[in-house]
Amino acid sequence: MKKYVITGSVGHISKPVIEGLIKAGNDVKVITSNPGKVKEIESLGANALTGSLFDAAFVTKAFEGTEVVYTMVPPIWQTNDWKASQLEIVQNYVQALKANKSVKYIVNLSSVGAHLGSGTGPIDAVSALEKELNKLSGIQVKHLRPTFFFYNFLSQLPMLKHAGIMGGNYGEQKIALVDPKDIAEAALEELLKLDFNGNSVRYIA
């Protein structure tokens, strides 16, 4: 049995990961900013840690005594500076990991395009997180780089209904799609096996 901390509450990716880790007999703590999710988390057999990723002290406390952490930078809708808000979370992760030497493994949800470093909008922040995690000594890191979530196209349903078209700026460029279930499966596999060393990347499509 290993001790895990999972970020992402009970989202499309995190929930199947939590279920798989619990089924395998592990001790799982789940960070959520929504008190309304506590009962659902506990019903899965995990322990809920309610607080904000913007609270450095909370994140540091949450990581205490754990061996494996699943990190992700959540979408932040209520902000005037998306990148600055995301980078604040990145720094809180780094501070917490430096303070807790018990953490030996990280599976980090990143994104295709993170290798570019800048000019990719919200992906700039996950790129920054990759770079910061890679600087940490004594921790093995696996970065997951999924492609475009196929369900993002659901936002085009009103346009399809009223205009009969799908709008986009992709041109003739082909894009790879992914189901969040596939990401969860890959994340769970990495979290259970823990057979990666140093800093490595896994693409998911």
CSV table of N, CA and C in Angstrom, one decimal, residues 22 34 102 114 147 189 203:
chain,number,residue,atom,x,y,z
A,22,ILE,N,-7.9,3.1,-5.1
A,22,ILE,CA,-8.6,2.5,-4.0
A,22,ILE,C,-8.8,1.0,-4.2
A,34,ASN,N,-14.1,22.3,-3.4
A,34,ASN,CA,-15.6,22.4,-3.2
A,34,ASN,C,-16.0,21.5,-2.1
A,102,SER,N,9.0,13.2,1.6
A,102,SER,CA,8.4,11.9,1.5
A,102,SER,C,8.0,11.6,0.1
A,114,ALA,N,3.3,21.3,-24.7
A,114,ALA,CA,4.0,21.8,-23.6
A,114,ALA,C,5.5,22.0,-23.9
A,147,THR,N,-3.7,14.9,-26.0
A,147,THR,CA,-4.1,15.8,-27.2
A,147,THR,C,-5.4,16.5,-26.9
A,189,GLU,N,-2.3,3.8,-14.7
A,189,GLU,CA,-1.3,2.8,-15.0
A,189,GLU,C,0.1,3.3,-14.5
A,203,TYR,N,2.8,10.6,-24.3
A,203,TYR,CA,1.8,11.2,-25.0
A,203,TYR,C,0.6,10.3,-25.1
